[in-house]
């Protein structure tokens, strides 16, 4: 019997909703997808609730209409500069007399790691497990093995309570439950970097409109995530200010003539702002456009480089750097990134089997939400908590009284 | 159980689930409002459907099981407590109860009054019957009886000698509730046995044709000439019809052994008889052999010796 699941990304420029049908074999078939322009967000944060809600709800309604079904729960992407990650570590002694590790030992280590509470006014959004160490050795599944001490860590992302509440309220206002919050960078990494790349070590940079998310994988596990409040919209803003033109024209110039690399160009290589040579239209040197963009792109990667200082070891990151997100479509961005990060950089490509109209860099996060949500992230030896929604919960939701404890 | 719940509460501490809104009553967009309306409509439809199914499941079996026949508009049924029997003759309430049998707590609606009425009319002594219900518990029976004018004495092998009564219309019936004294003044009918025909199923005898022609004679005599009438003992008749020249009615009495009447204009004949018997000669005579009044203007009389 198939199951319907949904994913929502409340992006700075667009709200995206996706509905997938999970077959009994576990494969996902996308049955509905829609996106709407979002004017209620700035730099990944909701600044106008009703506008943001209207965009998200319209996208969800369109996706439901396309799929011919409805969803009860969705995976919701989280991004924004209010998110901070940190490593939480916990350990537990093996309790059995024969020193065989049991799932309860792992659970104790896990509880120990998660015991540390976030700062006041902040809440954990996502815990991403790091490798399990049994007496200092990395093991995949220690249950049943012999040892004396279990070490376990979580890369935990916490965020501002108010910002999280706003996002949750947008979803619940459409009579839906949020099944899980997933960090945008983790979602897009899951989609764009396969298990082999993650094991080899890779840095996935998702260049969105409002923010740039990145996730660094080492030995198959997340080692670091971050959010830089710089995205494609900033390039547009820079062009608008630098060239003294309106934002719509700046956006048009960025898409049609923008380049991340600043190369010497011949004089007279100009572009027209509007293009019809009417009053107000004027020619701008192409070099001026690329210079403005180049400066901002360089700044962005320098911030990432600075934040990941010490982690950008080419020996640990044999998979190199993958760029995704709408802003990664900018020509020459990978050369700039490679020069600054000192690592091989390429634009990420979708795995085979995804339809061309879906396989666009700006869809990486929303597609990744479904894939990450379907993966089993529970501790070894523990069954995944995948309880179906009860009749009363569904009834409550139907009448708009969705409640979560 | 306790450990599980503790663990659950620990694991949810500091996580985003606690920030999820408890309820979201005001839709913030048109799409959310539309979804809310559709959801509520679905719930209402579901409730309405369940309600209809529940009503059908409840209503039909209970109606089927509780069907108690036609609706009784008379209110709660009460057994008949009063029986009113009205007759213009000798029949009375006890006769009816004996004839009908015990009422056995039957209510008014338990009686088929049309059927009862027909059965009463079929009784040979009764000429008319009316049965009516008077709610809440009275059954009213009204009857008109046939008046006996003659007695008929029959002797059969099985029952021996039996006295039957003959009504004005010629019906022959046994007669119930009559006192002997009330019947003793009725003359006997002397009848040729060939005129007496048995009914089917041995339920008495067929009606006698000539009696309606004789009845006025007896009626006038009883009312206007009781002195003659009480003396009449046996009546015989032969073809008592107006147009039959050989027809006659013959009466045997104590004073006049043979009185002969023609079956018409009885008043005139009786007046002449009175006139005749008022004659001193006839008064003195103790025994008159015969008087024949059947001739139009002449009277033939024979005095005894």
XYZ file of C-alpha atoms in Angstrom:
710
model
C 0.000 0.000 0.000
C 1.423 3.375 -0.993
C 1.790 6.361 1.302
C 1.531 10.043 0.489
C 4.070 12.443 1.960
C 4.711 16.107 1.445
C 7.648 18.488 1.618
C 7.656 22.256 1.924
C 10.482 24.724 1.462
C 9.716 28.287 2.472
C 12.422 29.927 0.415
C 13.303 33.616 0.308
C 12.221 34.008 -3.319
C 9.846 31.084 -3.745
C 7.739 28.758 -1.634
C 7.839 25.210 -2.957
C 5.570 22.292 -2.142
C 6.085 18.767 -3.289
C 3.910 15.682 -2.860
C 5.375 12.230 -3.247
C 3.888 8.787 -3.295
C 6.017 6.216 -1.520
C 5.450 2.726 -2.854
C 5.658 -0.425 -0.745
C 9.184 -0.971 -2.107
C 10.282 2.410 -0.740
C 10.663 4.221 -4.047
C 9.298 7.752 -4.265
C 7.213 8.957 -7.144
C 6.635 12.689 -7.284
C 2.942 13.221 -8.029
C 2.589 16.921 -7.385
C 4.848 19.945 -7.238
C 4.201 23.658 -7.249
C 6.030 26.845 -6.425
C 4.848 30.373 -5.752
C 6.720 33.655 -5.456
C 7.236 34.499 -1.807
C 7.297 38.126 -0.755
C 7.010 37.407 2.958
C 10.646 36.398 3.544
C 13.978 38.186 3.902
C 17.229 36.277 4.250
C 15.415 33.050 5.158
C 13.219 34.586 7.828
C 9.515 35.331 7.734
C 8.988 39.075 7.890
C 5.361 39.145 6.660
C 3.382 36.223 7.956
C 0.297 36.538 5.780
C 2.251 36.968 2.554
C 4.466 34.005 3.408
C 1.438 31.919 4.410
C -0.392 32.852 1.234
C 2.550 31.728 -0.926
C 3.050 28.454 0.937
C -0.652 27.623 1.092
C -1.156 28.395 -2.598
C 1.812 26.188 -3.493
C 0.424 23.388 -1.311
C -3.045 23.757 -2.818
C -1.598 23.637 -6.348
C 0.498 20.582 -5.534
C -2.489 18.823 -3.986
C -4.590 19.691 -7.006
C -1.900 18.371 -9.342
C -1.559 15.147 -7.398
C -5.281 14.666 -6.928
C -4.767 13.864 -3.269
C -4.200 15.574 0.050
C -1.411 15.313 2.564
C -1.650 15.186 6.330
C 2.002 15.776 7.234
C 4.932 17.474 5.602
C 8.680 17.689 6.031
C 9.628 21.335 6.410
C 12.981 22.781 5.379
C 14.713 25.126 7.784
C 17.200 27.750 6.856
C 18.174 31.241 7.951
C 20.920 33.024 9.744
C 19.192 32.357 13.054
C 20.282 28.716 12.865
C 23.500 27.721 14.634
C 25.087 24.313 14.759
C 27.248 22.727 17.405
C 28.573 19.318 18.242
C 27.029 17.527 21.215
C 28.809 14.472 22.514
C 27.720 11.784 24.905
C 29.127 8.530 26.152
C 27.929 5.510 28.089
C 29.576 2.472 29.619
C 28.425 -0.883 28.362
C 26.141 -2.152 31.089
C 25.961 -5.888 30.441
C 28.209 -8.285 32.354
C 29.569 -9.835 29.162
C 30.396 -6.386 27.747
C 28.067 -6.823 24.807
C 26.651 -3.545 23.579
C 22.897 -3.280 23.686
C 20.563 -0.725 22.174
C 19.896 0.661 25.663
C 23.618 1.537 25.960
C 23.342 3.493 22.726
C 20.200 5.171 23.976
C 21.934 6.269 27.174
C 24.806 7.728 25.178
C 22.333 9.478 22.942
C 20.384 10.905 25.904
C 23.668 12.030 27.426
C 24.582 13.863 24.223
C 21.203 15.551 23.894
C 21.076 16.506 27.543
C 22.752 19.811 26.942
C 20.005 22.342 26.421
C 20.214 25.211 23.939
C 20.503 28.797 25.103
C 17.486 30.576 26.446
C 14.983 31.424 23.701
C 16.418 28.857 21.324
C 15.314 25.355 20.435
C 16.911 22.392 18.711
C 15.697 22.014 15.168
C 17.679 19.074 13.949
C 20.041 16.500 15.481
C 22.317 14.822 12.951
C 24.134 11.844 14.274
C 27.906 11.539 13.856
C 29.857 8.246 13.875
C 29.511 5.896 16.817
C 32.783 5.071 18.574
C 33.183 1.814 20.437
C 36.277 2.110 22.587
C 37.566 4.767 20.189
C 36.929 2.825 16.991
C 34.331 3.955 14.460
C 31.670 1.293 14.046
C 28.544 1.221 11.950
C 26.335 -0.760 14.328
C 27.819 -1.637 17.710
C 24.813 -3.567 19.023
C 26.003 -7.084 19.882
C 29.689 -6.178 19.693
C 31.981 -6.419 22.698
C 33.371 -3.267 24.223
C 33.344 -1.125 27.312
C 32.487 2.408 26.209
C 30.236 3.953 23.623
C 30.820 7.477 22.346
C 28.195 9.150 20.250
C 27.791 12.649 18.929
C 25.197 14.824 17.287
C 25.676 17.827 15.081
C 22.771 19.760 16.528
C 21.266 22.825 14.984
C 19.346 25.187 17.173
C 17.357 28.217 16.179
C 15.447 31.153 17.485
C 12.093 30.118 19.013
C 10.097 32.872 17.368
C 11.441 32.181 13.881
C 10.714 28.442 14.239
C 7.225 29.139 15.578
C 6.452 31.343 12.598
C 7.423 28.602 10.154
C 5.442 25.963 12.054
C 2.436 28.235 12.237
C 2.433 28.715 8.462
C 2.042 24.959 8.039
C -0.449 24.356 10.829
C -2.566 27.193 9.481
C -3.154 25.021 6.423
C -4.399 22.222 8.714
C -1.233 20.187 8.288
C 1.200 18.693 10.752
C 4.944 19.015 10.467
C 6.428 15.521 10.549
C 9.967 16.766 10.906
C 12.104 19.855 10.475
C 15.099 19.268 8.252
C 17.974 21.640 7.680
C 17.908 22.872 4.078
C 21.606 22.179 3.528
C 21.184 18.583 4.738
C 18.177 18.101 2.469
C 19.942 19.391 -0.647
C 23.116 17.454 0.223
C 21.098 14.240 0.523
C 19.770 14.835 -2.951
C 22.924 16.010 -4.692
C 25.695 14.094 -2.921
C 25.311 10.352 -2.960
C 26.580 8.046 -0.191
C 29.909 7.518 -1.978
C 30.635 11.230 -2.172
C 29.644 11.700 1.457
C 31.952 8.900 2.533
C 34.782 10.418 0.463
C 34.127 13.778 2.084
C 32.432 16.665 0.364
C 31.202 20.165 0.874
C 27.747 20.925 -0.526
C 26.931 24.596 -0.965
C 23.320 25.487 -1.682
C 23.220 29.016 -3.070
C 19.685 30.223 -2.548
C 18.074 33.575 -3.161
C 18.272 34.846 0.407
C 20.846 32.659 2.074
C 23.557 30.202 1.222
C 23.501 26.930 3.141
C 26.388 24.553 3.285
C 27.028 21.161 4.764
C 30.370 19.492 5.113
C 30.563 15.698 5.145
C 33.498 13.662 6.384
C 33.553 9.887 6.398
C 29.896 9.818 5.465
C 28.720 11.953 8.368
C 27.916 15.603 8.773
C 30.845 17.460 10.274
C 29.618 20.989 9.940
C 26.702 23.008 8.610
C 26.257 26.701 8.229
C 24.055 29.399 6.827
C 25.459 32.573 5.294
C 22.879 35.351 4.920
C 24.008 36.070 1.382
C 22.277 34.764 -1.725
C 21.258 35.526 -5.246
C 19.040 38.429 -4.148
C 22.111 40.197 -2.792
C 23.716 40.070 -6.209
C 20.584 41.712 -7.607
C 20.663 44.296 -4.850
C 24.328 45.026 -5.481
C 23.693 45.489 -9.194
C 20.738 47.754 -8.483
C 22.748 49.928 -6.151
C 26.038 49.787 -8.027
C 24.578 50.505 -11.435
C 21.728 52.687 -10.109
C 18.993 50.740 -11.822
C 15.685 49.299 -10.598
C 15.757 45.806 -9.064
C 13.710 44.131 -11.836
C 16.245 45.362 -14.420
C 19.087 44.341 -12.158
C 17.596 40.842 -11.854
C 17.244 40.687 -15.642
C 20.852 41.761 -16.179
C 22.066 39.227 -13.599
C 20.289 36.348 -15.283
C 21.059 37.339 -18.874
C 24.557 38.787 -18.584
C 25.811 37.938 -15.087
C 29.093 36.071 -14.552
C 30.954 35.280 -11.377
C 34.394 35.600 -12.945
C 35.879 39.007 -13.663
C 37.791 38.798 -16.891
C 39.226 41.613 -19.031
C 36.792 42.554 -21.794
C 36.985 44.706 -24.892
C 35.726 48.265 -24.798
C 32.293 48.758 -26.262
C 31.002 45.448 -24.973
C 27.937 47.042 -23.465
C 24.470 45.810 -22.642
C 21.256 47.793 -22.560
C 19.328 47.923 -19.300
C 15.804 47.673 -20.738
C 16.698 46.635 -24.231
C 14.232 48.746 -26.275
C 16.336 51.957 -26.286
C 13.413 54.076 -25.052
C 13.635 56.957 -22.584
C 15.392 55.725 -19.460
C 17.168 52.895 -21.273
C 20.914 53.123 -21.265
C 23.949 51.004 -21.999
C 26.089 49.566 -19.228
C 29.500 47.990 -19.724
C 29.293 44.252 -19.334
C 32.450 44.378 -17.225
C 30.670 46.556 -14.662
C 28.057 43.827 -14.175
C 30.571 41.035 -13.753
C 32.718 43.123 -11.437
C 29.820 43.791 -9.083
C 28.801 40.115 -9.054
C 32.382 38.884 -8.725
C 33.001 40.979 -5.628
C 29.929 39.587 -3.866
C 30.660 35.981 -4.894
C 34.209 36.257 -3.686
C 33.017 37.677 -0.403
C 30.531 34.811 -0.023
C 33.107 32.077 -0.524
C 35.607 33.874 1.662
C 33.035 33.835 4.489
C 32.482 30.117 3.950
C 36.215 29.517 3.818
C 36.720 31.442 7.009
C 33.912 29.579 8.801
C 35.256 26.204 7.684
C 38.857 27.065 8.474
C 40.707 23.882 9.317
C 37.998 21.634 7.926
C 38.826 22.295 4.291
C 41.474 19.617 4.137
C 41.754 18.268 0.582
C 42.689 14.840 1.990
C 39.453 14.696 3.985
C 37.341 16.151 1.194
C 38.158 13.953 -1.732
C 34.678 14.519 -3.146
C 35.417 18.198 -3.558
C 32.802 20.912 -3.454
C 29.341 20.667 -4.987
C 27.366 23.774 -5.839
C 23.616 23.761 -6.056
C 20.740 26.173 -5.622
C 19.403 28.811 -7.994
C 22.402 31.154 -7.680
C 24.795 28.381 -8.620
C 23.538 28.721 -12.187
C 25.679 31.845 -12.472
C 28.447 31.152 -15.022
C 31.961 30.917 -13.599
C 30.870 30.532 -9.995
C 32.676 27.215 -9.628
C 36.005 28.740 -10.762
C 35.724 31.480 -8.175
C 34.739 28.995 -5.465
C 37.614 26.672 -6.351
C 40.122 29.496 -6.258
C 39.019 30.649 -2.819
C 38.291 27.289 -1.159
C 41.306 25.562 -2.667
C 39.299 22.512 -3.593
C 37.903 21.128 -6.818
C 34.446 22.605 -7.333
C 31.687 21.538 -9.691
C 28.037 22.081 -10.142
C 26.047 19.271 -8.591
C 24.001 17.064 -10.817
C 20.904 15.130 -9.907
C 21.005 11.357 -9.735
C 19.500 9.533 -12.657
C 15.803 8.770 -12.596
C 14.612 12.292 -11.862
C 12.544 13.984 -14.535
C 14.196 16.875 -16.349
C 11.620 19.432 -15.261
C 12.318 18.529 -11.626
C 16.088 18.204 -11.937
C 16.813 21.912 -11.473
C 19.272 23.208 -8.869
C 16.576 25.315 -7.176
C 14.577 22.125 -6.506
C 17.423 20.353 -4.733
C 16.205 21.199 -1.242
C 12.557 20.273 -1.647
C 13.404 16.999 -3.388
C 16.030 16.287 -0.750
C 13.461 16.772 2.006
C 11.514 13.757 0.793
C 14.589 11.595 0.441
C 16.031 12.538 3.797
C 12.664 12.083 5.489
C 12.333 8.577 4.113
C 15.790 7.505 5.281
C 16.047 5.759 8.623
C 18.002 7.975 11.036
C 17.199 6.098 14.208
C 19.865 4.569 16.401
C 21.021 1.061 15.463
C 18.812 -1.553 17.082
C 15.925 0.853 17.372
C 12.838 0.689 15.278
C 11.963 3.805 13.386
C 9.125 5.736 15.013
C 6.782 5.798 12.041
C 3.418 5.549 13.677
C 0.458 6.327 11.504
C -1.653 9.300 12.390
C -4.659 8.146 14.422
C -8.263 8.738 13.492
C -8.785 11.303 16.253
C -5.713 13.253 15.188
C -6.958 13.258 11.599
C -10.400 14.316 12.759
C -8.909 17.115 14.829
C -6.912 18.279 11.854
C -9.932 18.168 9.597
C -11.756 20.609 11.807
C -8.649 22.749 12.143
C -7.671 21.850 15.689
C -4.329 20.251 14.972
C -2.427 19.730 18.162
C 1.023 18.485 18.876
C 2.412 17.691 22.271
C 5.167 2.237 30.498
C 6.510 4.761 32.981
C 10.049 4.459 31.636
C 8.830 4.942 28.085
C 6.893 8.046 28.914
C 9.818 9.459 30.860
C 12.121 8.791 27.980
C 9.727 10.413 25.588
C 9.461 13.521 27.681
C 13.254 13.727 28.016
C 13.788 13.349 24.301
C 11.250 16.013 23.441
C 12.791 18.472 25.886
C 14.402 21.328 23.978
C 13.093 20.151 20.614
C 10.939 22.026 18.151
C 7.801 19.917 18.821
C 7.022 21.970 21.897
C 6.837 25.082 19.714
C 4.156 23.685 17.404
C 0.940 25.701 17.746
C -1.800 23.988 19.704
C -4.473 25.092 17.310
C -4.857 27.242 14.274
C -8.369 28.567 14.054
C -8.010 31.571 11.743
C -6.894 30.704 8.224
C -4.269 33.180 7.027
C -4.874 32.650 3.315
C -7.654 31.923 0.883
C -6.205 28.490 0.181
C -6.184 27.660 3.903
C -9.749 28.914 4.275
C -10.856 26.834 1.303
C -9.157 23.759 2.730
C -10.754 24.374 6.130
C -14.214 24.681 4.555
C -13.695 21.506 2.507
C -12.468 19.679 5.609
C -15.426 20.799 7.707
C -17.795 19.877 4.858
C -16.238 16.435 4.731
C -16.688 16.005 8.471
C -20.286 17.200 8.310
C -20.985 14.903 5.359
C -19.443 12.024 7.259
C -21.483 12.810 10.361
C -24.649 13.205 8.261
C -24.006 9.936 6.441
C -23.362 8.115 9.711
C -26.476 9.723 11.148
C -28.612 8.597 8.222
C -27.184 5.087 8.356
C -27.744 4.992 12.123
C -31.305 6.230 11.741
C -32.057 3.661 9.035
C -30.502 0.869 11.093
C -32.465 1.961 14.163
C -35.763 2.915 12.555
C -36.551 0.042 10.230
C -35.958 -2.965 12.488
C -37.666 -1.285 15.441
C -40.649 -0.382 13.271
C -40.813 -3.862 11.844
C -40.709 -5.480 15.272
C -43.200 -3.131 16.859
C -45.859 -3.352 14.162
C -49.106 -3.884 16.036
C -51.693 -3.858 13.303
C -53.992 -0.987 12.416
C -53.826 2.162 14.487
C -56.425 2.172 17.263
C -57.988 5.621 17.316
C -60.113 4.788 20.298
C -57.411 4.996 22.864
C -56.437 2.227 25.234
C -58.609 -0.838 24.767
C -60.965 -1.632 27.669
C -62.930 -4.889 28.020
C -66.680 -4.574 27.449
C -68.227 -3.890 30.835
C -71.802 -3.073 29.869
C -74.188 -4.917 27.558
C -77.392 -3.124 26.555
C -80.071 -5.368 24.996
C -83.305 -3.779 23.759
C -86.126 -5.846 22.250
C -89.773 -5.164 21.351
C -90.616 -8.741 22.240
C -89.782 -11.331 24.815
C -86.029 -11.781 24.188
C -83.793 -10.342 26.879
C -80.120 -9.788 27.862
C -79.713 -13.257 29.360
C -80.944 -14.836 26.161
C -78.294 -12.906 24.220
C -75.513 -13.885 26.596
C -76.614 -17.486 26.375
C -76.850 -17.286 22.609
C -73.505 -15.473 22.111
C -71.500 -17.058 24.886
C -69.107 -15.427 27.357
C -67.538 -12.079 26.364
C -64.126 -13.157 27.754
C -62.720 -9.643 28.356
C -63.121 -8.769 24.715
C -62.878 -5.088 23.870
C -65.352 -3.291 21.659
C -62.964 -3.450 18.711
C -62.702 -7.203 19.086
C -66.348 -7.557 17.981
C -67.248 -7.698 14.336
C -70.570 -5.943 14.753
C -71.696 -6.452 11.145
C -71.177 -10.166 11.442
C -72.951 -10.231 14.782
C -75.850 -8.253 13.352
C -76.248 -10.680 10.434
C -76.183 -13.667 12.734
C -78.945 -12.124 14.850
C -81.112 -11.401 11.802
C -80.683 -15.024 10.736
C -82.371 -16.093 13.978
C -85.990 -17.113 12.980
C -87.524 -15.216 15.903
C -85.799 -11.919 15.016
C -86.915 -9.752 12.124
C -84.464 -6.838 12.574
C -81.230 -6.318 14.550
C -78.811 -3.466 15.079
C -75.486 -3.784 16.968
C -73.518 -0.674 17.942
C -70.463 0.238 19.996
C -70.716 2.908 22.660
C -67.203 3.780 23.751
C -65.517 3.156 25.985
C -67.055 -0.184 27.024
C -70.730 -0.588 26.099
C -72.102 -2.952 23.465
C -75.667 -2.071 22.433
C -77.977 -4.579 20.742
C -81.445 -3.644 19.478
C -83.814 -6.286 18.009
C -87.347 -6.451 16.657
C -89.055 -9.804 17.043
C -91.560 -11.617 14.888
C -95.031 -11.825 16.503
C -96.511 -15.335 16.732
C -100.153 -15.610 15.610
C -100.585 -19.379 15.510
C -99.285 -22.488 17.109
C -98.389 -25.623 15.213
C -98.199 -28.942 16.955
C -95.967 -31.478 15.239
C -95.144 -34.987 16.186
C -91.847 -36.435 14.925
C -90.220 -39.797 15.473
C -87.085 -38.330 17.010
C -88.384 -35.471 19.157
C -91.911 -36.561 19.798
C -94.554 -33.839 20.095
C -93.281 -30.277 19.557
C -95.062 -26.947 19.508
C -93.876 -24.430 16.920
C -94.963 -20.868 16.449
C -96.034 -19.195 13.234
C -95.457 -15.496 12.647
C -97.546 -13.091 10.547
C -95.333 -13.611 7.520
C -95.599 -17.393 7.704
C -92.266 -18.176 9.351
C -92.241 -21.211 11.548
C -90.001 -20.970 14.627
C -89.537 -22.648 17.945
C -89.895 -19.510 20.042
C -87.680 -18.590 22.972
C -88.436 -16.869 26.246
C -92.203 -17.077 25.827
C -94.246 -17.774 28.913
C -96.737 -20.586 28.494
C -99.605 -18.290 29.472
C -98.719 -15.822 26.726
C -99.011 -18.525 24.084
C -102.014 -20.378 25.467
C -104.554 -18.108 23.757
C -103.036 -18.674 20.285
C -105.091 -20.965 18.063
C -103.486 -24.084 16.616
C -103.046 -24.441 12.916
C -104.378 -27.580 11.336
C -102.204 -28.081 8.333
C -102.051 -30.582 5.566
C -98.604 -32.224 6.118
C -97.887 -31.970 2.409
C -97.675 -28.172 2.745
C -94.943 -28.400 5.378
C -91.445 -28.492 3.815
C -88.256 -29.022 5.761
C -85.345 -26.606 5.329
C -81.952 -27.847 4.213
C -79.585 -29.076 6.953
C -82.626 -29.872 9.182
C -82.939 -26.272 10.434
C -86.737 -26.051 10.786
C -89.381 -25.595 8.140
C -89.917 -23.423 5.115
C -92.167 -20.407 5.283
C -95.872 -21.077 4.823
C -97.329 -19.201 1.855
C -100.889 -18.689 2.962
C -100.311 -17.237 6.402
C -99.993 -13.543 5.363
C -103.516 -13.839 3.955
C -104.881 -15.233 7.245
C -102.952 -12.952 9.615
C -105.338 -9.940 9.228
C -108.258 -12.093 10.335
C -106.521 -13.102 13.523
C -105.262 -9.558 14.141
C -108.701 -7.981 13.740
C -110.350 -10.642 15.837
C -107.734 -10.297 18.600
C -108.055 -6.552 18.749
C -111.702 -5.930 17.973
C -113.470 -9.135 18.885
C -111.504 -10.618 21.750
C -114.598 -12.507 22.879
C -114.583 -14.493 19.672
C -110.830 -14.724 19.442
C -110.284 -16.299 22.848
C -112.719 -19.009 21.898
C -110.960 -19.963 18.672
C -109.063 -23.227 18.938
C -108.029 -24.620 15.559
C -107.574 -22.876 12.252
C -107.601 -24.589 8.906
C -107.231 -22.947 5.554
C -107.221 -23.885 1.912
C -105.751 -21.792 -0.841
C -106.536 -18.554 1.040
C -106.176 -16.188 -1.881
C -108.616 -13.540 -3.034
C -108.915 -14.704 -6.596
C -109.477 -18.337 -5.721
C -113.214 -19.100 -5.567
C -112.615 -22.290 -3.581
C -110.490 -20.621 -0.919
C -111.572 -20.540 2.719
C -110.409 -20.229 6.287
C -112.045 -22.525 8.794
C -111.908 -22.061 12.533
C -113.015 -24.494 15.177
C -114.120 -22.848 18.378
C -115.984 -23.830 21.494
C -119.144 -21.857 20.731
C -119.220 -22.464 16.973
C -117.738 -25.728 15.882
C -117.091 -24.585 12.336
C -116.570 -21.011 11.383
C -115.881 -20.446 7.730
C -114.431 -17.244 6.322
C -113.564 -16.129 2.863
C -109.906 -14.817 2.698
C -110.964 -11.204 2.097
C -112.761 -8.395 3.820
C -112.435 -9.965 7.255
C -113.868 -6.903 9.061
C -117.177 -7.207 7.252
C -117.371 -10.930 7.893
C -116.590 -10.477 11.570
C -119.205 -7.737 11.860
C -121.795 -10.068 10.391
C -120.685 -12.796 12.790
C -121.124 -10.460 15.689
C -124.535 -9.452 14.425
C -125.524 -13.043 14.013
C -124.357 -14.152 17.411
C -126.126 -11.245 19.037
C -129.407 -12.646 17.821
C -131.349 -14.077 20.812
C -131.776 -17.330 19.087
C -128.081 -17.832 18.742
C -127.476 -16.517 22.238
C -129.683 -19.139 23.704
C -128.208 -21.929 21.715
C -125.253 -23.458 23.472
C -124.097 -25.340 20.497
C -123.806 -23.858 17.035
C -122.822 -26.417 14.482
C -121.508 -24.102 11.784
C -121.561 -20.589 10.402
C -120.409 -19.910 6.891
C -119.457 -16.291 6.283
C -117.586 -16.898 3.085
C -120.494 -15.989 0.854
C -120.734 -12.426 -0.067
C -124.147 -11.426 1.233
C -125.523 -14.612 2.733
C -124.655 -16.335 5.967
C -125.329 -19.967 6.375
C -125.621 -21.173 9.915
C -126.548 -24.473 11.415
C -127.585 -24.794 14.984
C -126.871 -27.889 17.006
C -129.465 -30.018 18.454
